[in-house]
PDB file of C-alpha atoms in Angstrom:
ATOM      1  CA  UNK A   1       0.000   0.000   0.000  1.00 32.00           C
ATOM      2  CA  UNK A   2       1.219   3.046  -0.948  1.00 40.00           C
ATOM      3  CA  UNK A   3       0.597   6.675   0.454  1.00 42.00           C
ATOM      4  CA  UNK A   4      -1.778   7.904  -1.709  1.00 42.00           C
ATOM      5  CA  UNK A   5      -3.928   4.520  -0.969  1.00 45.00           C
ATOM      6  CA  UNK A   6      -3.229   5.076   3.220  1.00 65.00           C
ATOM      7  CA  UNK A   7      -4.880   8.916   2.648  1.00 77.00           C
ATOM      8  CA  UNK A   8      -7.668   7.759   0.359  1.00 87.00           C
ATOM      9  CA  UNK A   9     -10.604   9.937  -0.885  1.00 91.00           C
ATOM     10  CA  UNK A  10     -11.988  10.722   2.427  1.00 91.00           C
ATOM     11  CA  UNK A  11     -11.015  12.003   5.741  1.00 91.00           C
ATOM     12  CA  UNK A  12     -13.082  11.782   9.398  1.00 92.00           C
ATOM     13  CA  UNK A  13     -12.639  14.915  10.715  1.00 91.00           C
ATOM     14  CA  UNK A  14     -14.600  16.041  14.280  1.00 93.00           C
ATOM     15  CA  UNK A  15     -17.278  18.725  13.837  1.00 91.00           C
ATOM     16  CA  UNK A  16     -20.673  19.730  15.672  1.00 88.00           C
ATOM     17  CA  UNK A  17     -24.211  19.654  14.903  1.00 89.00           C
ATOM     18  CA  UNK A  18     -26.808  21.987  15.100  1.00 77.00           C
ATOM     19  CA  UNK A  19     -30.324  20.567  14.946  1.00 79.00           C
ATOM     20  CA  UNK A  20     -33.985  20.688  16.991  1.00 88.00           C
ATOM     21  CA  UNK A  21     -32.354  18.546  19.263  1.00 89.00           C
ATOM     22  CA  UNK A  22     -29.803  20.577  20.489  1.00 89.00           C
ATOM     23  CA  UNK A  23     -25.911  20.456  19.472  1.00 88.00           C
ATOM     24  CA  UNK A  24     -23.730  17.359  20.002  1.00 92.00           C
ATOM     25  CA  UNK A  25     -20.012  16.531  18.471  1.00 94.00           C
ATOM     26  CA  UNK A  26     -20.082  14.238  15.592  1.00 91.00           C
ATOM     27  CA  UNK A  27     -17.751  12.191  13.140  1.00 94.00           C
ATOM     28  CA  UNK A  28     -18.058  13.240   9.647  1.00 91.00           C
ATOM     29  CA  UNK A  29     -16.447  12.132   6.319  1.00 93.00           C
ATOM     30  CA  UNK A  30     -15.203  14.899   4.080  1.00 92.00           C
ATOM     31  CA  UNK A  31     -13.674  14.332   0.900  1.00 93.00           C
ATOM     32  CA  UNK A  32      -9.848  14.590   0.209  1.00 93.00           C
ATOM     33  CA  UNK A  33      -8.216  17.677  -1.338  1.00 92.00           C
ATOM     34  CA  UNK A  34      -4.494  17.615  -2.363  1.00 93.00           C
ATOM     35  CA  UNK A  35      -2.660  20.147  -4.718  1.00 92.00           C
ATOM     36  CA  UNK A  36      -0.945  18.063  -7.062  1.00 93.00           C
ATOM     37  CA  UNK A  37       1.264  19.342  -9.730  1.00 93.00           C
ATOM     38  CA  UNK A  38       1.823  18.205 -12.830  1.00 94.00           C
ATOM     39  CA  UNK A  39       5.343  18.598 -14.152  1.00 95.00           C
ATOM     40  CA  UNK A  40       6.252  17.799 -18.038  1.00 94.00           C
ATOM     41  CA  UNK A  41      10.056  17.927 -19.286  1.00 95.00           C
ATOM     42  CA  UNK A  42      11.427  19.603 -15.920  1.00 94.00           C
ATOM     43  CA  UNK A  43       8.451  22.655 -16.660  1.00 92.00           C
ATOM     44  CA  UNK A  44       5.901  23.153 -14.039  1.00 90.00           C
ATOM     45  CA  UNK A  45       2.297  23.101 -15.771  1.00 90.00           C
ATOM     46  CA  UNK A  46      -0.271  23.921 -13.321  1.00 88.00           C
ATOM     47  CA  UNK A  47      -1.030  22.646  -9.402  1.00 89.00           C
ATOM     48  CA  UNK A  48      -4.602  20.794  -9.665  1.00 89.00           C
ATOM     49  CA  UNK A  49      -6.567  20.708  -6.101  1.00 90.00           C
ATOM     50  CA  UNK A  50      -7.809  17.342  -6.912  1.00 92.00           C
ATOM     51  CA  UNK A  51      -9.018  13.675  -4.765  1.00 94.00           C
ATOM     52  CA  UNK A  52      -6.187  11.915  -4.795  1.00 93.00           C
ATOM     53  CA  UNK A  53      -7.447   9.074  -6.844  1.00 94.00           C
ATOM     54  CA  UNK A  54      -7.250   7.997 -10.422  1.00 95.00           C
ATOM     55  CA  UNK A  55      -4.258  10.546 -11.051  1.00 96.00           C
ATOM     56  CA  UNK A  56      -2.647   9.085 -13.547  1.00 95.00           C
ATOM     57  CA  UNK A  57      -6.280   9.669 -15.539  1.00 97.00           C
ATOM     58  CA  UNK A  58      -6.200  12.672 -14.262  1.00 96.00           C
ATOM     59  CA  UNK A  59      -2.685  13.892 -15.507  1.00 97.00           C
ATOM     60  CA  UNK A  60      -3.783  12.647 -19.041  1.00 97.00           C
ATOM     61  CA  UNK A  61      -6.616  13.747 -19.412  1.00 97.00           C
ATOM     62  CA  UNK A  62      -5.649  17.417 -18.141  1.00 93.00           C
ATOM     63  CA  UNK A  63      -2.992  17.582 -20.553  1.00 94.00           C
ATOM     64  CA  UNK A  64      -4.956  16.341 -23.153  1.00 94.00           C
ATOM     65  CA  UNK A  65      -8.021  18.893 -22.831  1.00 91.00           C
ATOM     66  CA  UNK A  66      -5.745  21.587 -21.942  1.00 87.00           C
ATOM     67  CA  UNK A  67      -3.516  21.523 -25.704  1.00 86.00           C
ATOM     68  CA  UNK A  68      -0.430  20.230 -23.864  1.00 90.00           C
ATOM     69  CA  UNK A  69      -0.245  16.655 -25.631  1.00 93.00           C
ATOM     70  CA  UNK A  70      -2.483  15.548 -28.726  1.00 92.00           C
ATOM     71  CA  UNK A  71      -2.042  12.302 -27.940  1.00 95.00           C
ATOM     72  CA  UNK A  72      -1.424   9.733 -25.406  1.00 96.00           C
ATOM     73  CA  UNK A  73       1.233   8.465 -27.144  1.00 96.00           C
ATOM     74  CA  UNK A  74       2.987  11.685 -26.457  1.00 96.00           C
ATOM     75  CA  UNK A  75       3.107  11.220 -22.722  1.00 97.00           C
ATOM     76  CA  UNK A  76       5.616   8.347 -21.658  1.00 95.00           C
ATOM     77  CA  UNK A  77       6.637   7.572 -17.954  1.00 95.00           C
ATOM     78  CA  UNK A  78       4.460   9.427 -15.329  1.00 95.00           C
ATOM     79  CA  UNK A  79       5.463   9.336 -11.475  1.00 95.00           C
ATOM     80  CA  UNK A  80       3.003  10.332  -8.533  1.00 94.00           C
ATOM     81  CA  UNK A  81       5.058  11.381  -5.615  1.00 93.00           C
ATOM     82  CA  UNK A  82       2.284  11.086  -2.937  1.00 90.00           C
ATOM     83  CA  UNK A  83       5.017  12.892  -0.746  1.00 89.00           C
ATOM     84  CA  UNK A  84       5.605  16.168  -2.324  1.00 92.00           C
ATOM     85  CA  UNK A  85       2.068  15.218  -4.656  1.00 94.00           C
ATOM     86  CA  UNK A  86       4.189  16.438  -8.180  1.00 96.00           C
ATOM     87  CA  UNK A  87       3.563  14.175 -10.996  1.00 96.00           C
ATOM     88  CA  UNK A  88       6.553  14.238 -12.992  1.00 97.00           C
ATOM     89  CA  UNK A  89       5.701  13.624 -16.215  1.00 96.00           C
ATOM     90  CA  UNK A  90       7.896  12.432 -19.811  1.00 97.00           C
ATOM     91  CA  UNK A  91       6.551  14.469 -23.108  1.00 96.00           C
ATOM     92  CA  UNK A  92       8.037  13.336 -26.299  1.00 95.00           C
ATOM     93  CA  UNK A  93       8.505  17.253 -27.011  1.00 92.00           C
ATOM     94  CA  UNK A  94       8.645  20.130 -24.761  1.00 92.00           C
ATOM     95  CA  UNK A  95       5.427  21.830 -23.832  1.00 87.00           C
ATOM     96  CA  UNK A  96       4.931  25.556 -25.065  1.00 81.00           C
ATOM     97  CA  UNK A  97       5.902  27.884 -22.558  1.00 68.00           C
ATOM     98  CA  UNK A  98       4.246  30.619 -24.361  1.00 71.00           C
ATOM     99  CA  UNK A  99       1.367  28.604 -24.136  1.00 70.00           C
ATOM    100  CA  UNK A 100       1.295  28.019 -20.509  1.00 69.00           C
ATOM    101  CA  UNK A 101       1.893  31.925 -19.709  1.00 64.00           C
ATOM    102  CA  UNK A 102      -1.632  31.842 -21.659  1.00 59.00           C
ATOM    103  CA  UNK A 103      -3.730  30.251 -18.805  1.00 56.00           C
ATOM    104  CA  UNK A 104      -7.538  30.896 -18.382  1.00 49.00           C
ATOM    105  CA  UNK A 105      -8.325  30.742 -14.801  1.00 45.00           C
ATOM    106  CA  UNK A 106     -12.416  29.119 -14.921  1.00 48.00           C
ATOM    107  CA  UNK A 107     -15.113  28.769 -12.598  1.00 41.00           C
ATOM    108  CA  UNK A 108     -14.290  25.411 -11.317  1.00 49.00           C
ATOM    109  CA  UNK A 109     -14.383  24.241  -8.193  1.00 47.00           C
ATOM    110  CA  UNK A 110     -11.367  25.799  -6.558  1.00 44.00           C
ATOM    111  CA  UNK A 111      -9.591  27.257  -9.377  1.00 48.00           C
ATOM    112  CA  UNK A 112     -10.541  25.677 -12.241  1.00 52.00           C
ATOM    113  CA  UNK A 113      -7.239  26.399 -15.678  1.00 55.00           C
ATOM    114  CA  UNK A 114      -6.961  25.696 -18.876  1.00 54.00           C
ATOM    115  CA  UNK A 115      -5.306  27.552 -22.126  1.00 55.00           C
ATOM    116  CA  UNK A 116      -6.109  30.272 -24.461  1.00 50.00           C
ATOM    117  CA  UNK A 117      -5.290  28.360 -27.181  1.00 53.00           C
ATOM    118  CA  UNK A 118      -7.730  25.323 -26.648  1.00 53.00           C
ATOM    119  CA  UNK A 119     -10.877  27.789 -26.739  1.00 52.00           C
ATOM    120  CA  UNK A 120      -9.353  29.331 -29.664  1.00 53.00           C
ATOM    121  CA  UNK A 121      -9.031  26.464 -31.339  1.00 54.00           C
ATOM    122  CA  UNK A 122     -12.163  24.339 -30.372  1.00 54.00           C
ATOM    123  CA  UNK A 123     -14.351  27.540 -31.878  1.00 54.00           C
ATOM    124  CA  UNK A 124     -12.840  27.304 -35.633  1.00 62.00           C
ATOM    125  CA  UNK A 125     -14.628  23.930 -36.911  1.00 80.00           C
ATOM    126  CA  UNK A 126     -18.055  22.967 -35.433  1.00 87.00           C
ATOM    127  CA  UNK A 127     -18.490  19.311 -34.450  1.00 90.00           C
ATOM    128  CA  UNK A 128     -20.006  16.488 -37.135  1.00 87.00           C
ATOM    129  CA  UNK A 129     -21.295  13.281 -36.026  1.00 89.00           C
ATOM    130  CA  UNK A 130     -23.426  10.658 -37.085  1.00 90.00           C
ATOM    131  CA  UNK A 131     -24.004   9.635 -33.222  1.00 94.00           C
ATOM    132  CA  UNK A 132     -27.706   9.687 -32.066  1.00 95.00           C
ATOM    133  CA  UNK A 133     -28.575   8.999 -28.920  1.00 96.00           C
ATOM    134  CA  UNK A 134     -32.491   8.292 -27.807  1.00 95.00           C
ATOM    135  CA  UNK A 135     -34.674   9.711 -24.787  1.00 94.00           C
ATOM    136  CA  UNK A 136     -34.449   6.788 -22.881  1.00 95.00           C
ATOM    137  CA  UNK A 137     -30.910   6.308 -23.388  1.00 96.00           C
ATOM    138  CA  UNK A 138     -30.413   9.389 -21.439  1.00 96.00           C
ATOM    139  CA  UNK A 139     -32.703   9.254 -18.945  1.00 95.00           C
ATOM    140  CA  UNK A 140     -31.194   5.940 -18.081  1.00 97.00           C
ATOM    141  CA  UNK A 141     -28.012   7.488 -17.941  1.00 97.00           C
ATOM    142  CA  UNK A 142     -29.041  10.151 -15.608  1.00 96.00           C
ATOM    143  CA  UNK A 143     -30.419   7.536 -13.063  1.00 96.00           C
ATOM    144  CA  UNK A 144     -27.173   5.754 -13.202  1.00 96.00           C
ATOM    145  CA  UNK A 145     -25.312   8.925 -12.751  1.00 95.00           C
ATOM    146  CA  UNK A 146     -27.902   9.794  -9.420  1.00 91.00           C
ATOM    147  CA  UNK A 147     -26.561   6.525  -7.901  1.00 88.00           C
ATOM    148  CA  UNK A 148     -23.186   5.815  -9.059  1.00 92.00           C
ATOM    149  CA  UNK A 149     -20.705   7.431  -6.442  1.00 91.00           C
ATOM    150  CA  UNK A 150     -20.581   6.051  -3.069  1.00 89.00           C
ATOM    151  CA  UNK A 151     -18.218   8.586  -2.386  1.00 87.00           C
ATOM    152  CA  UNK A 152     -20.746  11.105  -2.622  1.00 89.00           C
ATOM    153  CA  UNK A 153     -23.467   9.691  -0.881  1.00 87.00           C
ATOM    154  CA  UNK A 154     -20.529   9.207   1.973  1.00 89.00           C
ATOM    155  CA  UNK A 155     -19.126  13.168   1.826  1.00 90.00           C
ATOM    156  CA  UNK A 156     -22.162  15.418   0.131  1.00 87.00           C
ATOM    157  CA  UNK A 157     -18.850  16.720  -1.243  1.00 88.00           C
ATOM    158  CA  UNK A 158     -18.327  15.325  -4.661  1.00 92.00           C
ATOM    159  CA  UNK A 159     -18.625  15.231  -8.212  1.00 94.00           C
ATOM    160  CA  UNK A 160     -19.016  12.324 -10.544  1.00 96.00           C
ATOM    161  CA  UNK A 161     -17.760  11.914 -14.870  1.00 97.00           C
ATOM    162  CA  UNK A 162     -17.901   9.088 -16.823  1.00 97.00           C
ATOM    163  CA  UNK A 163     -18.065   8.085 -20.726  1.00 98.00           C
ATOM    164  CA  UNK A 164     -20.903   6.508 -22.469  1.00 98.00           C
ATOM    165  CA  UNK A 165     -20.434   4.831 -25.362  1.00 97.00           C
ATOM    166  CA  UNK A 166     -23.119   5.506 -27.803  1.00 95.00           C
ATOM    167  CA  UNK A 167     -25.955   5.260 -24.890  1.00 95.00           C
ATOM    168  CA  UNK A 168     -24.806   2.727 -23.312  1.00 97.00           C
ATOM    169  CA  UNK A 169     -24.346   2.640 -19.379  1.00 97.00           C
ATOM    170  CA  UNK A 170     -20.329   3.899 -18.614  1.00 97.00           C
ATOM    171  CA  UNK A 171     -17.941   0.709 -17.387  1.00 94.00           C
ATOM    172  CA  UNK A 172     -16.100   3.286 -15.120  1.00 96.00           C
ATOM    173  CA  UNK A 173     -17.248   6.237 -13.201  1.00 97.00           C
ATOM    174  CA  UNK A 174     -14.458   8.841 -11.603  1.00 96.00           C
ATOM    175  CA  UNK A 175     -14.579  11.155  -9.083  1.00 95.00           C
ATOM    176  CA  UNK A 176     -13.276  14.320  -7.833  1.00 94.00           C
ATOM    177  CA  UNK A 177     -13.800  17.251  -5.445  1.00 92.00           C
ATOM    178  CA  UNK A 178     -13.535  19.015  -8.851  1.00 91.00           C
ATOM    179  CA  UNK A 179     -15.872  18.716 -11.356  1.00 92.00           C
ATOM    180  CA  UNK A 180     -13.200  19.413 -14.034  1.00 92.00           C
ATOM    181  CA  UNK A 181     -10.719  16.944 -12.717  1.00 94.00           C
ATOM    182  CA  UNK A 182     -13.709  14.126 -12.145  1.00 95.00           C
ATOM    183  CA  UNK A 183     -13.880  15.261 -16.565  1.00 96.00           C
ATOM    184  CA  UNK A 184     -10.201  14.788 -16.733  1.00 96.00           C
ATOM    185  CA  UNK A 185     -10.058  11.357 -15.346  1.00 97.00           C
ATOM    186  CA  UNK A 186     -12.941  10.340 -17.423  1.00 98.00           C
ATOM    187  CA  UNK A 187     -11.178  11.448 -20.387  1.00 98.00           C
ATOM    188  CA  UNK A 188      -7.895   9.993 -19.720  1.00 98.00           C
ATOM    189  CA  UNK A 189      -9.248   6.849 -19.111  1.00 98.00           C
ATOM    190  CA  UNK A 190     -11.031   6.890 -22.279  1.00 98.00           C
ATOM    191  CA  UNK A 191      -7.816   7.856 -24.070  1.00 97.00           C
ATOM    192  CA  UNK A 192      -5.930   5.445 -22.303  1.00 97.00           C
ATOM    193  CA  UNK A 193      -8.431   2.722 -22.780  1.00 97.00           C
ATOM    194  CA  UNK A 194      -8.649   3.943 -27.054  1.00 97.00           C
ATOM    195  CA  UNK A 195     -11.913   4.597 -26.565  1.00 97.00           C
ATOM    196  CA  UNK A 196     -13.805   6.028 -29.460  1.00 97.00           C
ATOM    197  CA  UNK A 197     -14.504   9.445 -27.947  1.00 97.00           C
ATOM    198  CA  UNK A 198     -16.537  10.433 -30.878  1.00 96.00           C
ATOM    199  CA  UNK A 199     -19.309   8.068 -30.576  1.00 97.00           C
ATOM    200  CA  UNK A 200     -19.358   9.138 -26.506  1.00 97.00           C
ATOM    201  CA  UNK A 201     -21.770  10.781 -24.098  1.00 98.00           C
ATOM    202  CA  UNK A 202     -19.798  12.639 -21.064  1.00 98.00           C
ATOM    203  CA  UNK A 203     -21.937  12.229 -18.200  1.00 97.00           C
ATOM    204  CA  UNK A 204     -20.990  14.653 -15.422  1.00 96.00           C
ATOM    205  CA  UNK A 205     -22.929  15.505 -12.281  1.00 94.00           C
ATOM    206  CA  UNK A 206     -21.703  19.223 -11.755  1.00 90.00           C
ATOM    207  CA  UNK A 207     -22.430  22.295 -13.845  1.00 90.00           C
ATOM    208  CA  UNK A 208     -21.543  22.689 -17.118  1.00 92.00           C
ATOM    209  CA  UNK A 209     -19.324  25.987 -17.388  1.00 87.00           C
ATOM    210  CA  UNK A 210     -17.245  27.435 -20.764  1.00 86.00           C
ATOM    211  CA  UNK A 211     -14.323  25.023 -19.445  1.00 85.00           C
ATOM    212  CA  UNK A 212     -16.319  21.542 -19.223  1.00 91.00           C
ATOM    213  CA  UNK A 213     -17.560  22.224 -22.750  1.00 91.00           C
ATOM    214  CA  UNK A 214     -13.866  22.918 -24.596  1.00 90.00           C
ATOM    215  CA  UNK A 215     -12.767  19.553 -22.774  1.00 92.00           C
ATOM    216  CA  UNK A 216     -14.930  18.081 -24.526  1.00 95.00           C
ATOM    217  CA  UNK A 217     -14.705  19.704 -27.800  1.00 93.00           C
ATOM    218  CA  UNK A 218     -10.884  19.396 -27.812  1.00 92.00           C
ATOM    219  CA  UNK A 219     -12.027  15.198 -26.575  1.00 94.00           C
ATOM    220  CA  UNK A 220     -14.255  14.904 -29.718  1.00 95.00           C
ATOM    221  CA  UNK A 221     -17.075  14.237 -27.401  1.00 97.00           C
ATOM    222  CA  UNK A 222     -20.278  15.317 -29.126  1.00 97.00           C
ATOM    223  CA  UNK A 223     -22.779  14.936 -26.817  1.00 97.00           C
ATOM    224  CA  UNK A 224     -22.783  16.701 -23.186  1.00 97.00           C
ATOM    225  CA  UNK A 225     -25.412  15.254 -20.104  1.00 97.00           C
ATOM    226  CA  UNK A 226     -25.298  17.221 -16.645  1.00 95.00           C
ATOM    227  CA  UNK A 227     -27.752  16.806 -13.625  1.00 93.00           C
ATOM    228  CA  UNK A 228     -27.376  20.612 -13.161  1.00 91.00           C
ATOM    229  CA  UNK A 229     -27.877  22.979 -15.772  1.00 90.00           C
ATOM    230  CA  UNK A 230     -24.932  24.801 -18.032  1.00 92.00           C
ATOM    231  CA  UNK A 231     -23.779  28.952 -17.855  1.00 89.00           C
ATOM    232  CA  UNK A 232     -24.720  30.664 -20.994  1.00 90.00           C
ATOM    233  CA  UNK A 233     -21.469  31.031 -22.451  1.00 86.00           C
ATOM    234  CA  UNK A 234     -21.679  27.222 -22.878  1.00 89.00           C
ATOM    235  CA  UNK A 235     -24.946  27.321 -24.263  1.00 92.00           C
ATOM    236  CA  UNK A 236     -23.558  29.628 -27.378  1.00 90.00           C
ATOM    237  CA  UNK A 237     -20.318  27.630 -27.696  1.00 90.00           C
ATOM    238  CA  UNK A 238     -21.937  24.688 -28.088  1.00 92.00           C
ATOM    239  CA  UNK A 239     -24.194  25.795 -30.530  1.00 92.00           C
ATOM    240  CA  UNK A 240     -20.913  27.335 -32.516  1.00 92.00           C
ATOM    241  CA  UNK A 241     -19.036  24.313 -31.991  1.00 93.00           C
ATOM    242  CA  UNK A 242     -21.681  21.411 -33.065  1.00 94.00           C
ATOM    243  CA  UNK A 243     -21.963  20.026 -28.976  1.00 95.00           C
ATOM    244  CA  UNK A 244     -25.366  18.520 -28.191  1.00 95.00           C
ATOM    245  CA  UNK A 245     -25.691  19.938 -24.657  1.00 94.00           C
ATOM    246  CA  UNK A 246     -28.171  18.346 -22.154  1.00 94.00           C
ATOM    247  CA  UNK A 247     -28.462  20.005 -19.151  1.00 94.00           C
ATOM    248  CA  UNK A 248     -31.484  19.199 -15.543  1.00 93.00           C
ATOM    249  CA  UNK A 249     -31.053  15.084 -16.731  1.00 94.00           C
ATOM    250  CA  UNK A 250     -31.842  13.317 -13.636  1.00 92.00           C
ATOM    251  CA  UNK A 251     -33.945  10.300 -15.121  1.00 92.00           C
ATOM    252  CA  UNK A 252     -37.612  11.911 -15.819  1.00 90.00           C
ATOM    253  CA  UNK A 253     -36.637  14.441 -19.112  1.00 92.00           C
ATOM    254  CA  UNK A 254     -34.170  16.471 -19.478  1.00 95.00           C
ATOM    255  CA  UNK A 255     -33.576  20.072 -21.358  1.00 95.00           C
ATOM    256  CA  UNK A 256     -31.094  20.419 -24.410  1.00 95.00           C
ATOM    257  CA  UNK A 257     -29.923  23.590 -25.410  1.00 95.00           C
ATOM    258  CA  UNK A 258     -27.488  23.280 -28.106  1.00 94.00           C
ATOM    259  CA  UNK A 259     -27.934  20.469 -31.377  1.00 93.00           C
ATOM    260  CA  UNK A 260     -31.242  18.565 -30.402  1.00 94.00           C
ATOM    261  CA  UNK A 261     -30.996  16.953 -33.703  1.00 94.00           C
ATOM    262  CA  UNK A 262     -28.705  14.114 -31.909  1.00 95.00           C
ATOM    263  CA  UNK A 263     -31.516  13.083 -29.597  1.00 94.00           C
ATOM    264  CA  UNK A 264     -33.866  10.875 -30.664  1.00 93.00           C
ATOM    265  CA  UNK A 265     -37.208  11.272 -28.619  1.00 91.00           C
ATOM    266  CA  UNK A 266     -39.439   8.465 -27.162  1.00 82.00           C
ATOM    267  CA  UNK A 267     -43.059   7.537 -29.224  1.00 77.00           C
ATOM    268  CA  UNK A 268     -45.712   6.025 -27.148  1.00 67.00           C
ATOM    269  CA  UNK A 269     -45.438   2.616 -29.698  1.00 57.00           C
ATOM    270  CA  UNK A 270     -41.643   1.771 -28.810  1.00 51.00           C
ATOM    271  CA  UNK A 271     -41.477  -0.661 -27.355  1.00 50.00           C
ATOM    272  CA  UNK A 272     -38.197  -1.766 -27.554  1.00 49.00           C
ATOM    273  CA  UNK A 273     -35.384  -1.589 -25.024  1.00 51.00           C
ATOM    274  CA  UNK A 274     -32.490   0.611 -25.330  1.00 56.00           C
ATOM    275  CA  UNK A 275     -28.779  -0.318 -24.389  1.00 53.00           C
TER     276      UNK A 275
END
C-alpha cells in the first residue's frame, strides 16, 4: 500500500451539529483535497486541487483537454510522488511555454485552468457526427449517474464523470472534489483505454461551465449530459461548436440547449429496449 492509498478519498474529521435537538459533536467524512502538480520535461504546468485518486487519468486527461499533448502516445513515464504530490511527467517534445503563460483561470471548483489556445481552437470547426442517442438512453443514464458514487453519498462533497459509449451505461465512473478533474479522469481513461470518444456521451454531475464544454470539444465528445444545468457562455459555444448539450437530466426528461438533432425522442409505440 502506498501513500496515496493510506490517505484515500476521504477524511473523518470532528465537527458539531446543530439541529432541533440541540448540538452534540459528531464524526463526519469529508472528501480529500491535495494540490498536485503536474510537471512535463522539468516545466511546471499547473497545481490541480484534486481527490487523490485515479491521477494518472487525471494527468492525461488534463494535458490532453488543456492543448499540452495531442495524444497519449505523447506522454511516456508518469510518477506520482504522494510525498511532495508532483507528478513528474515524460513528453516526447517540450510543452509551449508561451502557451502556458496563456492560462484561463475558470469557474471550477477551486480554481478551475486551462489555455487560451484550446478555446481558440475548439471555436474554428463545429463538431459532425453521425451519433444519435435516444430519450431513454439518457434518462437511463441520468439515473445511473444519481446513484453511481458512493463517495458522494458518503461526503455530500463530490462530483461524478464518466463516458458513455453511444448510450450505453459507462464501465467506469471517476470522481473528484472538482468537477473538471472528475472530466479529466474520465477522459484519460477513455484515451488510455482507445476509446472512441466520438461516438461518446460525457456524463458529469456538476455544472456545465465554458471550461467543461472545450474539454470536450478538444475530446471529440459530441454529446454533453449534466444533472445541473450549463452557464450561458456554454450554451452559445456549443451551438458554434456542433456540442449537443443536455443540461437538468436526472432520469424523468431532461432540457437540451445546443444540437437537439442528436436526440432521438421516445413515441408512445416503442417498445423496444435501449442499451
Amino acid at each position: 500500500m502506498n501513500k496515496t492509498d493510506e490517505l484515500g478519498p476521504v477524511v473523518e474529521m470532528e465537527a458539531t451539529r446543530y439541529s432541533a435537538d440541540g448540538v452534540s459533536p459528531v464524526e463526519v467524512n469529508v472528501p480529500t483535497e491535495v494540490p498536485v502538480t503536474i510537471v512535463a520535461n522539468d516545466t511546471e504546468v499547473a497545481t490541480l486541487m484534486c481527490t487523490p485518486t485515479d491521477l494518472p487519468h487525471l494527468v492525461l486527461g488534463f494535458l490532453f483537454s488543456a492543448g499540452v499533448i495531442r495524444s497519449k502516445e505523447e506522454l511516456g513515464a508518469c510518477r506520482v510522488d504522494p510525498v511532495r504530490w508532483v507528478a513528474e511527467c515524460e513528453l516526447s517534445r517540450d510543452p509551449d511555454v508561451e502557451l502556458l503563460n496563456r492560462r484561463v483561470y475558470t469557474s471550477g471548483c477551486g480554481k478551475g485552468v486551462m489555455f487560451a489556445n484550446v478555446a481558440e481552437l475548439a471555436a474554428r470547426r463545429p463538431l459532425t457526427t453521425a451519433l444519435t442517442v435516444t430519450s431513454r438512453q439518457i434518462d437511463r443514464l441520468a439515473s445511473a449517474l444519481q446513484g453511481a458514487s458512493p463517495l458522494y453519498r458518503r461526503t455530500r462533497g463530490i462530483h461524478t464523470a464518466a463516458l458513455s459509449e453511444a448510450g450505453s451505461l459507462p464501465t467506469a465512473w471517476f470522481d473528484d472534489v472538482g468537477r473538471h478533474n472528475a472530466v479529466d479522469k474520465a477522459i484519460g481513461h477513455g484515451l488510455a483505454e482507445g476509446t472512441d470518444l466520438g461516438a461518446c456521451v460525457l456524463l458529469s454531475s456538476g455544472r456545465t461551465s465554458s471550461e467543461i464544454l472545450h474539454k470536450a470539444r478538444r475530446a471529440g465528445i459530441p454529446v454533453v449530459m449534466s444533472r445541473s444545468v450549463p452557464t450561458h457562455q456554454s450554451v452559445l459555444r456549443a451551438r458554434d461548436m456542433g456540442v449537443t448539450l443536455i443540461g437538468r437530466a436526472k432520469g424523468k426528461g431532461f432540457v437540451v440547449y445546443a444540437h437537439a438533432e442528436r436526440v432521438v425522442p421516445a413515441t408512445p409505440s416503442s417498445g423496444s429496449p435501449d442499451r
